[in-house]
Short mmCIF file of N, CA and C in Angstrom, two decimals:
data_model
loop_
_atom_site.label_atom_id
_atom_site.label_comp_id
_atom_site.label_asym_id
_atom_site.label_seq_id
_atom_site.Cartn_x
_atom_site.Cartn_y
_atom_site.Cartn_z
N MET A 20 -26.51 3.78 59.50
CA MET A 20 -27.32 3.44 58.36
C MET A 20 -28.78 3.39 58.80
N ASN A 21 -29.63 4.13 58.06
CA ASN A 21 -31.06 4.15 58.42
C ASN A 21 -31.80 2.92 57.95
N ILE A 22 -32.98 2.71 58.42
CA ILE A 22 -33.69 1.45 58.18
C ILE A 22 -33.97 1.20 56.69
N GLN A 23 -34.27 2.33 55.92
CA GLN A 23 -34.49 2.16 54.53
C GLN A 23 -33.25 1.74 53.78
N GLU A 24 -32.11 2.25 54.17
CA GLU A 24 -30.81 1.82 53.60
C GLU A 24 -30.52 0.34 53.87
N VAL A 25 -30.84 -0.08 55.09
CA VAL A 25 -30.66 -1.45 55.50
C VAL A 25 -31.50 -2.37 54.57
N ALA A 26 -32.78 -1.94 54.33
CA ALA A 26 -33.66 -2.74 53.50
C ALA A 26 -33.25 -2.73 52.02
N GLN A 27 -32.54 -1.68 51.59
CA GLN A 27 -32.02 -1.67 50.23
C GLN A 27 -30.77 -2.60 50.03
N ARG A 28 -30.02 -2.61 51.15
CA ARG A 28 -28.74 -3.37 51.08
C ARG A 28 -28.98 -4.86 51.21
N TYR A 29 -29.93 -5.23 52.07
CA TYR A 29 -30.15 -6.65 52.37
C TYR A 29 -31.57 -7.08 52.01
N GLN A 30 -31.68 -8.34 51.74
CA GLN A 30 -33.00 -9.01 51.66
C GLN A 30 -33.28 -9.45 53.03
N ILE A 31 -34.24 -8.78 53.71
CA ILE A 31 -34.59 -9.05 55.09
C ILE A 31 -35.60 -10.25 55.13
N ILE A 32 -35.25 -11.20 55.93
CA ILE A 32 -36.13 -12.43 55.99
C ILE A 32 -36.48 -12.65 57.45
N LEU A 33 -37.77 -12.77 57.71
CA LEU A 33 -38.26 -13.13 59.05
C LEU A 33 -38.52 -14.65 58.97
N ALA A 34 -37.77 -15.44 59.72
CA ALA A 34 -37.96 -16.85 59.76
C ALA A 34 -38.84 -17.17 61.04
N SER A 35 -40.11 -17.21 60.82
CA SER A 35 -41.04 -17.39 61.95
C SER A 35 -42.37 -17.95 61.41
N ASN A 36 -43.03 -18.72 62.30
CA ASN A 36 -44.40 -19.18 61.96
C ASN A 36 -45.42 -18.36 62.74
N SER A 37 -44.99 -17.25 63.34
CA SER A 37 -45.89 -16.47 64.22
C SER A 37 -46.55 -15.33 63.44
N PRO A 38 -47.87 -15.30 63.36
CA PRO A 38 -48.52 -14.24 62.69
C PRO A 38 -48.38 -12.92 63.55
N ARG A 39 -48.12 -12.97 64.86
CA ARG A 39 -47.93 -11.73 65.59
C ARG A 39 -46.59 -11.08 65.26
N ARG A 40 -45.54 -11.90 65.06
CA ARG A 40 -44.25 -11.34 64.70
C ARG A 40 -44.34 -10.68 63.35
N LYS A 41 -45.04 -11.24 62.38
CA LYS A 41 -45.25 -10.65 61.06
C LYS A 41 -45.96 -9.35 61.19
N GLU A 42 -47.02 -9.34 61.99
CA GLU A 42 -47.80 -8.12 62.21
C GLU A 42 -46.92 -6.97 62.73
N LEU A 43 -46.05 -7.29 63.72
CA LEU A 43 -45.20 -6.29 64.29
C LEU A 43 -44.15 -5.82 63.29
N LEU A 44 -43.53 -6.74 62.54
CA LEU A 44 -42.53 -6.31 61.54
C LEU A 44 -43.11 -5.44 60.43
N ASP A 45 -44.41 -5.73 60.11
CA ASP A 45 -45.14 -4.95 59.14
C ASP A 45 -45.12 -3.41 59.53
N GLY A 46 -45.09 -3.24 60.86
CA GLY A 46 -45.14 -1.82 61.35
C GLY A 46 -43.92 -0.99 61.06
N LEU A 47 -42.85 -1.62 60.65
CA LEU A 47 -41.61 -0.84 60.35
C LEU A 47 -41.65 -0.32 58.85
N ASN A 48 -42.60 -0.79 58.10
CA ASN A 48 -42.79 -0.29 56.71
C ASN A 48 -41.57 -0.51 55.89
N ILE A 49 -40.97 -1.67 55.95
CA ILE A 49 -39.81 -2.01 55.13
C ILE A 49 -40.15 -3.33 54.43
N PRO A 50 -39.56 -3.54 53.22
CA PRO A 50 -39.80 -4.76 52.52
C PRO A 50 -39.10 -5.93 53.22
N TYR A 51 -39.79 -7.01 53.34
CA TYR A 51 -39.17 -8.24 53.90
C TYR A 51 -40.01 -9.40 53.44
N SER A 52 -39.46 -10.62 53.61
CA SER A 52 -40.15 -11.87 53.27
C SER A 52 -40.24 -12.72 54.52
N VAL A 53 -41.25 -13.56 54.53
CA VAL A 53 -41.44 -14.49 55.62
C VAL A 53 -41.15 -15.88 55.14
N VAL A 54 -40.40 -16.68 55.88
CA VAL A 54 -40.24 -18.08 55.57
C VAL A 54 -40.62 -18.88 56.82
N SER A 55 -41.22 -20.05 56.61
CA SER A 55 -41.51 -20.95 57.67
C SER A 55 -40.20 -21.64 58.12
N LEU A 56 -40.03 -21.74 59.41
CA LEU A 56 -38.79 -22.43 59.88
C LEU A 56 -38.86 -23.91 59.61
N PRO A 57 -37.74 -24.53 59.29
CA PRO A 57 -37.73 -25.92 59.33
C PRO A 57 -37.96 -26.42 60.76
N ASP A 58 -38.25 -27.69 60.90
CA ASP A 58 -38.45 -28.18 62.32
C ASP A 58 -37.11 -27.97 63.11
N VAL A 59 -37.26 -27.22 64.19
CA VAL A 59 -36.08 -27.00 64.99
C VAL A 59 -36.33 -27.58 66.36
N ASP A 60 -35.35 -28.31 66.90
CA ASP A 60 -35.41 -28.87 68.19
C ASP A 60 -35.29 -27.66 69.18
N GLU A 61 -36.42 -27.33 69.90
CA GLU A 61 -36.37 -26.17 70.82
C GLU A 61 -35.99 -26.56 72.24
N SER A 62 -35.39 -27.71 72.42
CA SER A 62 -34.90 -28.08 73.77
C SER A 62 -33.66 -27.26 74.12
N PHE A 63 -33.27 -27.24 75.31
CA PHE A 63 -32.11 -26.44 75.79
C PHE A 63 -31.48 -27.11 76.99
N PRO A 64 -30.24 -26.81 77.24
CA PRO A 64 -29.56 -27.41 78.40
C PRO A 64 -30.24 -26.90 79.71
N SER A 65 -30.37 -27.82 80.66
CA SER A 65 -31.10 -27.52 81.88
C SER A 65 -30.41 -26.42 82.75
N TYR A 66 -29.10 -26.15 82.52
CA TYR A 66 -28.45 -25.21 83.31
C TYR A 66 -28.70 -23.72 82.82
N LEU A 67 -29.36 -23.60 81.61
CA LEU A 67 -29.62 -22.24 81.20
C LEU A 67 -30.75 -21.62 82.00
N GLN A 68 -30.66 -20.28 82.21
CA GLN A 68 -31.61 -19.58 83.02
C GLN A 68 -32.10 -18.37 82.28
N ALA A 69 -33.34 -18.00 82.46
CA ALA A 69 -33.99 -16.77 82.04
C ALA A 69 -33.62 -16.43 80.63
N GLU A 70 -32.92 -15.24 80.33
CA GLU A 70 -32.75 -14.80 78.99
C GLU A 70 -31.82 -15.72 78.18
N GLU A 71 -31.00 -16.58 78.90
CA GLU A 71 -30.13 -17.47 78.14
C GLU A 71 -30.97 -18.45 77.32
N ILE A 72 -32.18 -18.77 77.74
CA ILE A 72 -33.01 -19.78 77.07
C ILE A 72 -33.47 -19.31 75.69
N PRO A 73 -34.19 -18.17 75.67
CA PRO A 73 -34.60 -17.76 74.27
C PRO A 73 -33.47 -17.33 73.37
N LEU A 74 -32.39 -16.86 73.97
CA LEU A 74 -31.23 -16.55 73.11
C LEU A 74 -30.68 -17.83 72.46
N HIS A 75 -30.57 -18.90 73.29
CA HIS A 75 -30.11 -20.20 72.78
C HIS A 75 -30.95 -20.66 71.66
N ILE A 76 -32.33 -20.60 71.85
CA ILE A 76 -33.23 -21.15 70.81
C ILE A 76 -33.25 -20.26 69.59
N SER A 77 -33.18 -18.96 69.77
CA SER A 77 -33.17 -18.09 68.57
C SER A 77 -31.94 -18.34 67.73
N LYS A 78 -30.79 -18.64 68.35
CA LYS A 78 -29.60 -19.01 67.63
C LYS A 78 -29.76 -20.35 66.90
N LYS A 79 -30.39 -21.30 67.55
CA LYS A 79 -30.65 -22.63 66.94
C LYS A 79 -31.51 -22.48 65.67
N LYS A 80 -32.52 -21.61 65.80
CA LYS A 80 -33.37 -21.35 64.62
C LYS A 80 -32.56 -20.68 63.47
N SER A 81 -31.67 -19.78 63.83
CA SER A 81 -30.84 -19.15 62.83
C SER A 81 -29.96 -20.17 62.13
N GLU A 82 -29.34 -21.03 62.90
CA GLU A 82 -28.46 -22.07 62.35
C GLU A 82 -29.22 -23.00 61.40
N ALA A 83 -30.46 -23.28 61.75
CA ALA A 83 -31.25 -24.17 60.89
C ALA A 83 -31.53 -23.61 59.55
N TYR A 84 -31.64 -22.31 59.53
CA TYR A 84 -31.95 -21.68 58.19
C TYR A 84 -30.78 -21.21 57.42
N ARG A 85 -29.61 -21.04 58.08
CA ARG A 85 -28.44 -20.49 57.46
C ARG A 85 -28.07 -21.16 56.13
N PRO A 86 -28.13 -22.47 55.97
CA PRO A 86 -27.72 -23.00 54.68
C PRO A 86 -28.52 -22.56 53.51
N MET A 87 -29.71 -21.99 53.74
CA MET A 87 -30.55 -21.55 52.65
C MET A 87 -30.41 -20.04 52.35
N MET A 88 -29.49 -19.38 53.13
CA MET A 88 -29.34 -17.95 52.96
C MET A 88 -28.52 -17.56 51.75
N LYS A 89 -28.79 -16.46 51.17
CA LYS A 89 -27.99 -15.91 50.09
C LYS A 89 -27.01 -14.89 50.64
N ASP A 90 -26.09 -14.41 49.81
CA ASP A 90 -25.06 -13.49 50.23
C ASP A 90 -25.63 -12.20 50.83
N ASN A 91 -26.80 -11.80 50.32
CA ASN A 91 -27.37 -10.49 50.78
C ASN A 91 -28.52 -10.69 51.74
N SER A 92 -28.69 -11.94 52.30
CA SER A 92 -29.81 -12.18 53.20
C SER A 92 -29.49 -11.63 54.60
N LEU A 93 -30.48 -11.09 55.16
CA LEU A 93 -30.35 -10.72 56.60
C LEU A 93 -31.57 -11.33 57.30
N LEU A 94 -31.26 -12.34 58.17
CA LEU A 94 -32.26 -13.22 58.74
C LEU A 94 -32.54 -12.72 60.18
N ILE A 95 -33.84 -12.77 60.46
CA ILE A 95 -34.32 -12.47 61.86
C ILE A 95 -34.98 -13.73 62.39
N THR A 96 -34.49 -14.23 63.53
CA THR A 96 -35.15 -15.28 64.24
C THR A 96 -35.38 -14.87 65.68
N ALA A 97 -36.39 -15.44 66.28
CA ALA A 97 -36.72 -15.01 67.65
C ALA A 97 -37.38 -16.16 68.40
N ASP A 98 -37.28 -16.12 69.71
CA ASP A 98 -38.02 -17.03 70.58
C ASP A 98 -38.39 -16.31 71.84
N THR A 99 -39.62 -16.59 72.31
CA THR A 99 -40.15 -15.90 73.46
C THR A 99 -40.49 -16.90 74.53
N ILE A 100 -40.20 -16.59 75.78
CA ILE A 100 -40.59 -17.45 76.90
C ILE A 100 -41.18 -16.57 78.01
N VAL A 101 -41.96 -17.23 78.85
CA VAL A 101 -42.37 -16.65 80.12
C VAL A 101 -41.52 -17.24 81.23
N TRP A 102 -40.93 -16.40 82.05
CA TRP A 102 -40.09 -16.88 83.14
C TRP A 102 -40.74 -16.48 84.45
N HIS A 103 -41.07 -17.52 85.24
CA HIS A 103 -41.89 -17.26 86.44
C HIS A 103 -41.42 -18.21 87.59
N GLU A 104 -41.07 -17.62 88.67
CA GLU A 104 -40.63 -18.37 89.84
C GLU A 104 -39.55 -19.38 89.51
N GLU A 105 -38.57 -18.83 88.76
CA GLU A 105 -37.33 -19.57 88.34
C GLU A 105 -37.63 -20.74 87.45
N LYS A 106 -38.70 -20.66 86.75
CA LYS A 106 -39.07 -21.77 85.81
C LYS A 106 -39.49 -21.14 84.44
N VAL A 107 -39.24 -21.89 83.41
CA VAL A 107 -39.60 -21.42 82.11
C VAL A 107 -41.02 -21.95 81.75
N PHE A 108 -41.87 -21.05 81.27
CA PHE A 108 -43.19 -21.42 80.80
C PHE A 108 -43.17 -21.28 79.30
N GLY A 109 -43.12 -22.36 78.60
CA GLY A 109 -43.14 -22.35 77.11
C GLY A 109 -44.51 -22.48 76.60
N LYS A 110 -44.67 -23.09 75.41
CA LYS A 110 -46.01 -23.29 74.89
C LYS A 110 -46.62 -24.50 75.57
N PRO A 111 -47.92 -24.38 75.93
CA PRO A 111 -48.55 -25.48 76.69
C PRO A 111 -48.67 -26.74 75.82
N THR A 112 -48.65 -27.91 76.48
CA THR A 112 -48.78 -29.16 75.74
C THR A 112 -50.25 -29.52 75.50
N ASP A 113 -51.14 -29.02 76.34
CA ASP A 113 -52.58 -29.37 76.24
C ASP A 113 -53.38 -28.35 77.08
N ARG A 114 -54.63 -28.56 77.16
CA ARG A 114 -55.55 -27.65 77.94
C ARG A 114 -55.17 -27.61 79.40
N GLU A 115 -54.97 -28.80 79.95
CA GLU A 115 -54.63 -28.83 81.40
C GLU A 115 -53.33 -28.13 81.70
N ASP A 116 -52.36 -28.23 80.81
CA ASP A 116 -51.07 -27.51 80.99
C ASP A 116 -51.28 -26.00 80.88
N ALA A 117 -52.15 -25.59 79.94
CA ALA A 117 -52.40 -24.18 79.80
C ALA A 117 -53.08 -23.62 81.06
N LYS A 118 -54.05 -24.42 81.53
CA LYS A 118 -54.83 -23.98 82.75
C LYS A 118 -53.83 -23.89 83.97
N ARG A 119 -52.96 -24.80 84.09
CA ARG A 119 -51.99 -24.79 85.18
C ARG A 119 -51.16 -23.52 85.08
N MET A 120 -50.67 -23.22 83.93
CA MET A 120 -49.80 -22.05 83.77
C MET A 120 -50.56 -20.80 84.17
N LEU A 121 -51.77 -20.60 83.66
CA LEU A 121 -52.55 -19.42 83.91
C LEU A 121 -52.86 -19.29 85.43
N GLN A 122 -53.18 -20.42 86.06
CA GLN A 122 -53.42 -20.40 87.46
C GLN A 122 -52.17 -19.93 88.25
N SER A 123 -51.03 -20.41 87.76
CA SER A 123 -49.74 -19.95 88.39
C SER A 123 -49.39 -18.51 88.23
N LEU A 124 -49.75 -17.97 87.05
CA LEU A 124 -49.50 -16.55 86.76
C LEU A 124 -50.53 -15.63 87.45
N SER A 125 -51.64 -16.13 87.81
CA SER A 125 -52.79 -15.29 88.40
C SER A 125 -52.27 -14.59 89.63
N GLY A 126 -52.52 -13.24 89.65
CA GLY A 126 -52.22 -12.45 90.82
C GLY A 126 -50.75 -12.21 91.10
N LYS A 127 -49.90 -12.54 90.11
CA LYS A 127 -48.45 -12.39 90.29
C LYS A 127 -47.78 -11.63 89.16
N THR A 128 -46.54 -11.34 89.39
CA THR A 128 -45.71 -10.70 88.33
C THR A 128 -44.79 -11.78 87.73
N HIS A 129 -44.72 -11.79 86.39
CA HIS A 129 -43.79 -12.71 85.65
C HIS A 129 -42.98 -11.89 84.66
N GLN A 130 -42.03 -12.51 84.10
CA GLN A 130 -41.22 -11.86 83.08
C GLN A 130 -41.45 -12.54 81.72
N VAL A 131 -41.55 -11.73 80.67
CA VAL A 131 -41.62 -12.20 79.30
C VAL A 131 -40.30 -11.79 78.68
N ILE A 132 -39.61 -12.77 78.12
CA ILE A 132 -38.22 -12.51 77.60
C ILE A 132 -38.21 -13.03 76.14
N THR A 133 -37.79 -12.21 75.27
CA THR A 133 -37.63 -12.57 73.84
C THR A 133 -36.19 -12.50 73.48
N GLY A 134 -35.69 -13.55 72.92
CA GLY A 134 -34.34 -13.56 72.34
C GLY A 134 -34.39 -13.43 70.82
N VAL A 135 -33.60 -12.56 70.31
CA VAL A 135 -33.58 -12.31 68.84
C VAL A 135 -32.17 -12.50 68.33
N THR A 136 -32.08 -13.13 67.17
CA THR A 136 -30.81 -13.29 66.44
C THR A 136 -30.90 -12.66 65.07
N LEU A 137 -29.98 -11.77 64.76
CA LEU A 137 -29.84 -11.23 63.42
C LEU A 137 -28.62 -11.85 62.78
N SER A 138 -28.72 -12.39 61.59
CA SER A 138 -27.56 -12.99 60.98
C SER A 138 -27.52 -12.84 59.46
N THR A 139 -26.33 -12.76 58.98
CA THR A 139 -26.02 -12.86 57.55
C THR A 139 -25.14 -14.07 57.41
N LYS A 140 -24.61 -14.26 56.20
CA LYS A 140 -23.71 -15.45 56.02
C LYS A 140 -22.44 -15.37 56.86
N ASN A 141 -22.02 -14.14 57.23
CA ASN A 141 -20.74 -14.09 57.89
C ASN A 141 -20.80 -13.20 59.16
N LYS A 142 -21.95 -12.95 59.65
CA LYS A 142 -22.11 -12.12 60.84
C LYS A 142 -23.34 -12.51 61.60
N GLU A 143 -23.21 -12.41 62.95
CA GLU A 143 -24.38 -12.75 63.81
C GLU A 143 -24.41 -11.86 65.03
N ARG A 144 -25.55 -11.42 65.44
CA ARG A 144 -25.73 -10.66 66.68
C ARG A 144 -27.01 -11.03 67.31
N SER A 145 -26.95 -11.29 68.61
CA SER A 145 -28.15 -11.68 69.37
C SER A 145 -28.36 -10.69 70.52
N PHE A 146 -29.63 -10.47 70.87
CA PHE A 146 -29.95 -9.74 72.04
C PHE A 146 -31.24 -10.22 72.68
N ALA A 147 -31.53 -9.82 73.91
CA ALA A 147 -32.67 -10.21 74.52
C ALA A 147 -33.41 -8.99 75.09
N ALA A 148 -34.74 -8.99 75.14
CA ALA A 148 -35.54 -7.98 75.78
C ALA A 148 -36.46 -8.56 76.80
N LEU A 149 -36.57 -7.84 77.94
CA LEU A 149 -37.40 -8.34 79.03
C LEU A 149 -38.43 -7.40 79.44
N SER A 150 -39.66 -7.91 79.63
CA SER A 150 -40.77 -7.08 80.11
C SER A 150 -41.36 -7.76 81.37
N GLU A 151 -41.75 -7.02 82.29
CA GLU A 151 -42.43 -7.54 83.51
C GLU A 151 -43.95 -7.32 83.39
N VAL A 152 -44.70 -8.40 83.55
CA VAL A 152 -46.14 -8.37 83.43
C VAL A 152 -46.81 -8.74 84.73
N ARG A 153 -47.69 -7.89 85.22
CA ARG A 153 -48.44 -8.18 86.43
C ARG A 153 -49.89 -8.55 86.05
N PHE A 154 -50.26 -9.73 86.53
CA PHE A 154 -51.62 -10.23 86.32
C PHE A 154 -52.44 -9.99 87.57
N ALA A 155 -53.70 -9.52 87.38
CA ALA A 155 -54.69 -9.53 88.40
C ALA A 155 -55.04 -10.97 88.76
N PRO A 156 -55.62 -11.17 89.97
CA PRO A 156 -56.08 -12.55 90.24
C PRO A 156 -57.18 -12.93 89.21
N LEU A 157 -57.01 -14.13 88.70
CA LEU A 157 -57.98 -14.68 87.64
C LEU A 157 -58.89 -15.64 88.27
N GLU A 158 -60.18 -15.52 88.05
CA GLU A 158 -61.17 -16.51 88.53
C GLU A 158 -61.08 -17.74 87.55
N GLU A 159 -61.41 -18.88 88.16
CA GLU A 159 -61.37 -20.10 87.38
C GLU A 159 -62.25 -20.00 86.16
N GLU A 160 -63.46 -19.45 86.31
CA GLU A 160 -64.30 -19.33 85.17
C GLU A 160 -63.74 -18.38 84.06
N GLU A 161 -62.95 -17.45 84.44
CA GLU A 161 -62.26 -16.53 83.45
C GLU A 161 -61.24 -17.34 82.70
N ILE A 162 -60.48 -18.18 83.40
CA ILE A 162 -59.50 -19.02 82.72
C ILE A 162 -60.20 -19.98 81.77
N GLU A 163 -61.30 -20.64 82.25
CA GLU A 163 -62.03 -21.59 81.41
C GLU A 163 -62.59 -20.90 80.13
N TYR A 164 -63.10 -19.66 80.36
CA TYR A 164 -63.70 -18.89 79.28
C TYR A 164 -62.64 -18.70 78.16
N TYR A 165 -61.45 -18.24 78.65
CA TYR A 165 -60.34 -17.95 77.71
C TYR A 165 -59.93 -19.21 76.96
N LEU A 166 -59.83 -20.29 77.65
CA LEU A 166 -59.40 -21.57 77.02
C LEU A 166 -60.50 -22.08 76.07
N ASP A 167 -61.80 -21.79 76.33
CA ASP A 167 -62.85 -22.22 75.54
C ASP A 167 -62.88 -21.36 74.20
N HIS A 168 -62.58 -20.13 74.30
CA HIS A 168 -62.84 -19.19 73.13
C HIS A 168 -61.58 -18.84 72.42
N TYR A 169 -60.40 -19.10 72.95
CA TYR A 169 -59.15 -18.76 72.32
C TYR A 169 -58.29 -20.01 72.29
N LYS A 170 -57.24 -19.94 71.44
CA LYS A 170 -56.40 -21.08 71.30
C LYS A 170 -54.94 -20.67 71.63
N PRO A 171 -54.57 -20.68 72.99
CA PRO A 171 -53.30 -20.21 73.38
C PRO A 171 -52.17 -21.21 73.29
N TYR A 172 -52.38 -22.21 72.51
CA TYR A 172 -51.38 -23.39 72.52
C TYR A 172 -50.10 -23.09 71.73
N ASP A 173 -50.08 -21.97 70.98
CA ASP A 173 -48.87 -21.59 70.26
C ASP A 173 -48.20 -20.43 70.99
N LYS A 174 -48.60 -20.14 72.23
CA LYS A 174 -48.05 -18.96 72.91
C LYS A 174 -47.36 -19.36 74.25
N ALA A 175 -46.20 -18.78 74.46
CA ALA A 175 -45.50 -18.97 75.65
C ALA A 175 -46.35 -18.49 76.83
N GLY A 176 -46.39 -19.28 77.90
CA GLY A 176 -47.13 -18.91 79.05
C GLY A 176 -48.67 -19.12 78.94
N SER A 177 -49.10 -19.56 77.79
CA SER A 177 -50.46 -19.92 77.52
C SER A 177 -51.37 -18.68 77.37
N TYR A 178 -50.87 -17.52 77.02
CA TYR A 178 -51.72 -16.39 76.75
C TYR A 178 -51.15 -15.48 75.75
N GLY A 179 -52.14 -14.74 75.14
CA GLY A 179 -51.73 -13.64 74.20
C GLY A 179 -52.16 -12.31 74.82
N VAL A 180 -51.25 -11.42 75.07
CA VAL A 180 -51.58 -10.19 75.74
C VAL A 180 -52.56 -9.35 74.96
N GLN A 181 -52.61 -9.54 73.64
CA GLN A 181 -53.51 -8.80 72.76
C GLN A 181 -54.89 -9.43 72.68
N GLU A 182 -55.14 -10.49 73.43
CA GLU A 182 -56.42 -11.16 73.41
C GLU A 182 -57.21 -10.81 74.67
N TRP A 183 -58.40 -11.43 74.77
CA TRP A 183 -59.33 -11.12 75.86
C TRP A 183 -58.66 -11.20 77.24
N ILE A 184 -57.84 -12.23 77.46
CA ILE A 184 -57.20 -12.45 78.77
C ILE A 184 -56.31 -11.27 79.07
N GLY A 185 -55.64 -10.63 78.11
CA GLY A 185 -54.84 -9.47 78.33
C GLY A 185 -55.69 -8.25 78.69
N TYR A 186 -56.81 -8.12 78.07
CA TYR A 186 -57.69 -7.00 78.40
C TYR A 186 -58.26 -7.04 79.85
N ILE A 187 -58.53 -8.25 80.29
CA ILE A 187 -59.18 -8.35 81.65
C ILE A 187 -58.19 -8.74 82.76
N GLY A 188 -57.01 -9.22 82.36
CA GLY A 188 -56.08 -9.70 83.34
C GLY A 188 -54.87 -8.94 83.61
N VAL A 189 -54.34 -8.19 82.57
CA VAL A 189 -53.06 -7.60 82.72
C VAL A 189 -53.22 -6.24 83.45
N GLU A 190 -52.69 -6.12 84.68
CA GLU A 190 -52.78 -4.88 85.43
C GLU A 190 -51.70 -3.87 85.01
N SER A 191 -50.50 -4.37 84.68
CA SER A 191 -49.46 -3.47 84.33
C SER A 191 -48.32 -4.22 83.54
N ILE A 192 -47.61 -3.41 82.72
CA ILE A 192 -46.47 -3.95 82.06
C ILE A 192 -45.33 -2.96 82.21
N LYS A 193 -44.20 -3.44 82.65
CA LYS A 193 -42.98 -2.67 82.78
C LYS A 193 -42.08 -3.16 81.67
N GLY A 194 -41.83 -2.23 80.68
CA GLY A 194 -41.06 -2.70 79.47
C GLY A 194 -41.90 -2.64 78.25
N SER A 195 -41.42 -3.27 77.15
CA SER A 195 -42.10 -3.18 75.88
C SER A 195 -43.33 -4.10 75.85
N TYR A 196 -44.45 -3.49 75.50
CA TYR A 196 -45.68 -4.24 75.26
C TYR A 196 -45.52 -5.20 74.06
N PHE A 197 -44.86 -4.69 73.01
CA PHE A 197 -44.67 -5.47 71.80
C PHE A 197 -43.79 -6.75 72.07
N ASN A 198 -42.89 -6.56 73.03
CA ASN A 198 -42.08 -7.75 73.41
C ASN A 198 -43.00 -8.79 74.00
N VAL A 199 -44.00 -8.42 74.77
CA VAL A 199 -44.93 -9.39 75.31
C VAL A 199 -45.71 -10.11 74.23
N MET A 200 -45.98 -9.38 73.10
CA MET A 200 -46.62 -9.97 71.94
C MET A 200 -45.69 -10.94 71.20
N GLY A 201 -44.35 -10.77 71.41
CA GLY A 201 -43.44 -11.72 70.75
C GLY A 201 -42.25 -11.15 70.03
N LEU A 202 -42.19 -9.84 69.90
CA LEU A 202 -41.04 -9.16 69.20
C LEU A 202 -40.80 -7.76 69.75
N PRO A 203 -39.69 -7.47 70.31
CA PRO A 203 -39.47 -6.15 70.84
C PRO A 203 -39.04 -5.20 69.67
N ILE A 204 -40.07 -4.66 69.03
CA ILE A 204 -39.91 -4.05 67.71
C ILE A 204 -39.03 -2.80 67.76
N GLN A 205 -39.15 -1.99 68.78
CA GLN A 205 -38.34 -0.75 68.84
C GLN A 205 -36.90 -1.17 69.01
N ARG A 206 -36.55 -2.15 69.84
CA ARG A 206 -35.20 -2.54 69.95
C ARG A 206 -34.65 -3.20 68.65
N LEU A 207 -35.56 -3.96 68.00
CA LEU A 207 -35.12 -4.58 66.69
C LEU A 207 -34.83 -3.50 65.71
N TYR A 208 -35.64 -2.41 65.63
CA TYR A 208 -35.42 -1.33 64.74
C TYR A 208 -34.02 -0.75 64.94
N MET A 209 -33.65 -0.53 66.22
CA MET A 209 -32.31 0.02 66.51
C MET A 209 -31.23 -0.97 66.14
N GLU A 210 -31.42 -2.20 66.48
CA GLU A 210 -30.37 -3.21 66.23
C GLU A 210 -30.16 -3.46 64.78
N LEU A 211 -31.21 -3.41 63.97
CA LEU A 211 -31.06 -3.59 62.48
C LEU A 211 -30.11 -2.48 61.93
N GLN A 212 -30.35 -1.29 62.41
CA GLN A 212 -29.53 -0.16 61.90
C GLN A 212 -28.07 -0.29 62.26
N HIS A 213 -27.83 -0.74 63.48
CA HIS A 213 -26.43 -0.90 63.93
C HIS A 213 -25.78 -2.15 63.31
N PHE A 214 -26.57 -3.14 63.17
CA PHE A 214 -26.04 -4.42 62.61
C PHE A 214 -25.49 -4.24 61.22
N ALA A 215 -26.14 -3.38 60.44
CA ALA A 215 -25.75 -3.24 59.01
C ALA A 215 -24.51 -2.31 58.84
N LEU A 216 -24.06 -1.68 59.91
CA LEU A 216 -22.89 -0.82 59.74
C LEU A 216 -21.64 -1.56 59.38
#
C-alpha cells in the first residue's frame, strides 16, 4: 500500500509536543493531525539499555492516547534519547545539567536512538533507529554561547543538531540525520506502508 493510500484509509495522528517532529512529518506531504500528549510518566526500568528505553517510552505514550482513538485512527508516537558511555542522556533538568551533558559529549561519539510506535485500535508495531554522532571538541565559551542563545531544555542530550551547536560541533553523522532531529522519517515512511497492509 503506498503512502497516499495509507492516508486515505486512516486518520493519521502524530501525538507529540515536538515542533521538529511535526516539521519532519510535513515533509511526507500527507494529511495528518497533531495532538498534544497527555502527561506521560517517561520513567523506565533501570535494567533497560540503549534502544529498549525509547521503545518502552514510545509504547507508554501510545497507551496513554489509545482510549481517545477512533476505529480508523493510526497513531504515531516517538521518543528520542542520547546514549553515551552506557548512560542515557534525556532532556536536561536545568542549565548546569545541560552544560554537563555537552561537556561529556565534546570530542566523542555518541548514539541518538529514536523509538517509534505505530498503533491502531487493534494493531501495534514498534521500531527503533540509531544514528552515531561525532562531536568535535567544544570550548567552554562555545557551550556557554549555545546555552545563552538557545533553549535546549526540551531536547535529549541538550542539543538540537539543526541549531548553531550542530553547525559548529557535529563532525560526522553515521545514519539518519533526521533521526538525530527526532524522527527517522525515511524509516517511518517505509513502516507506515507496511503497517497498513
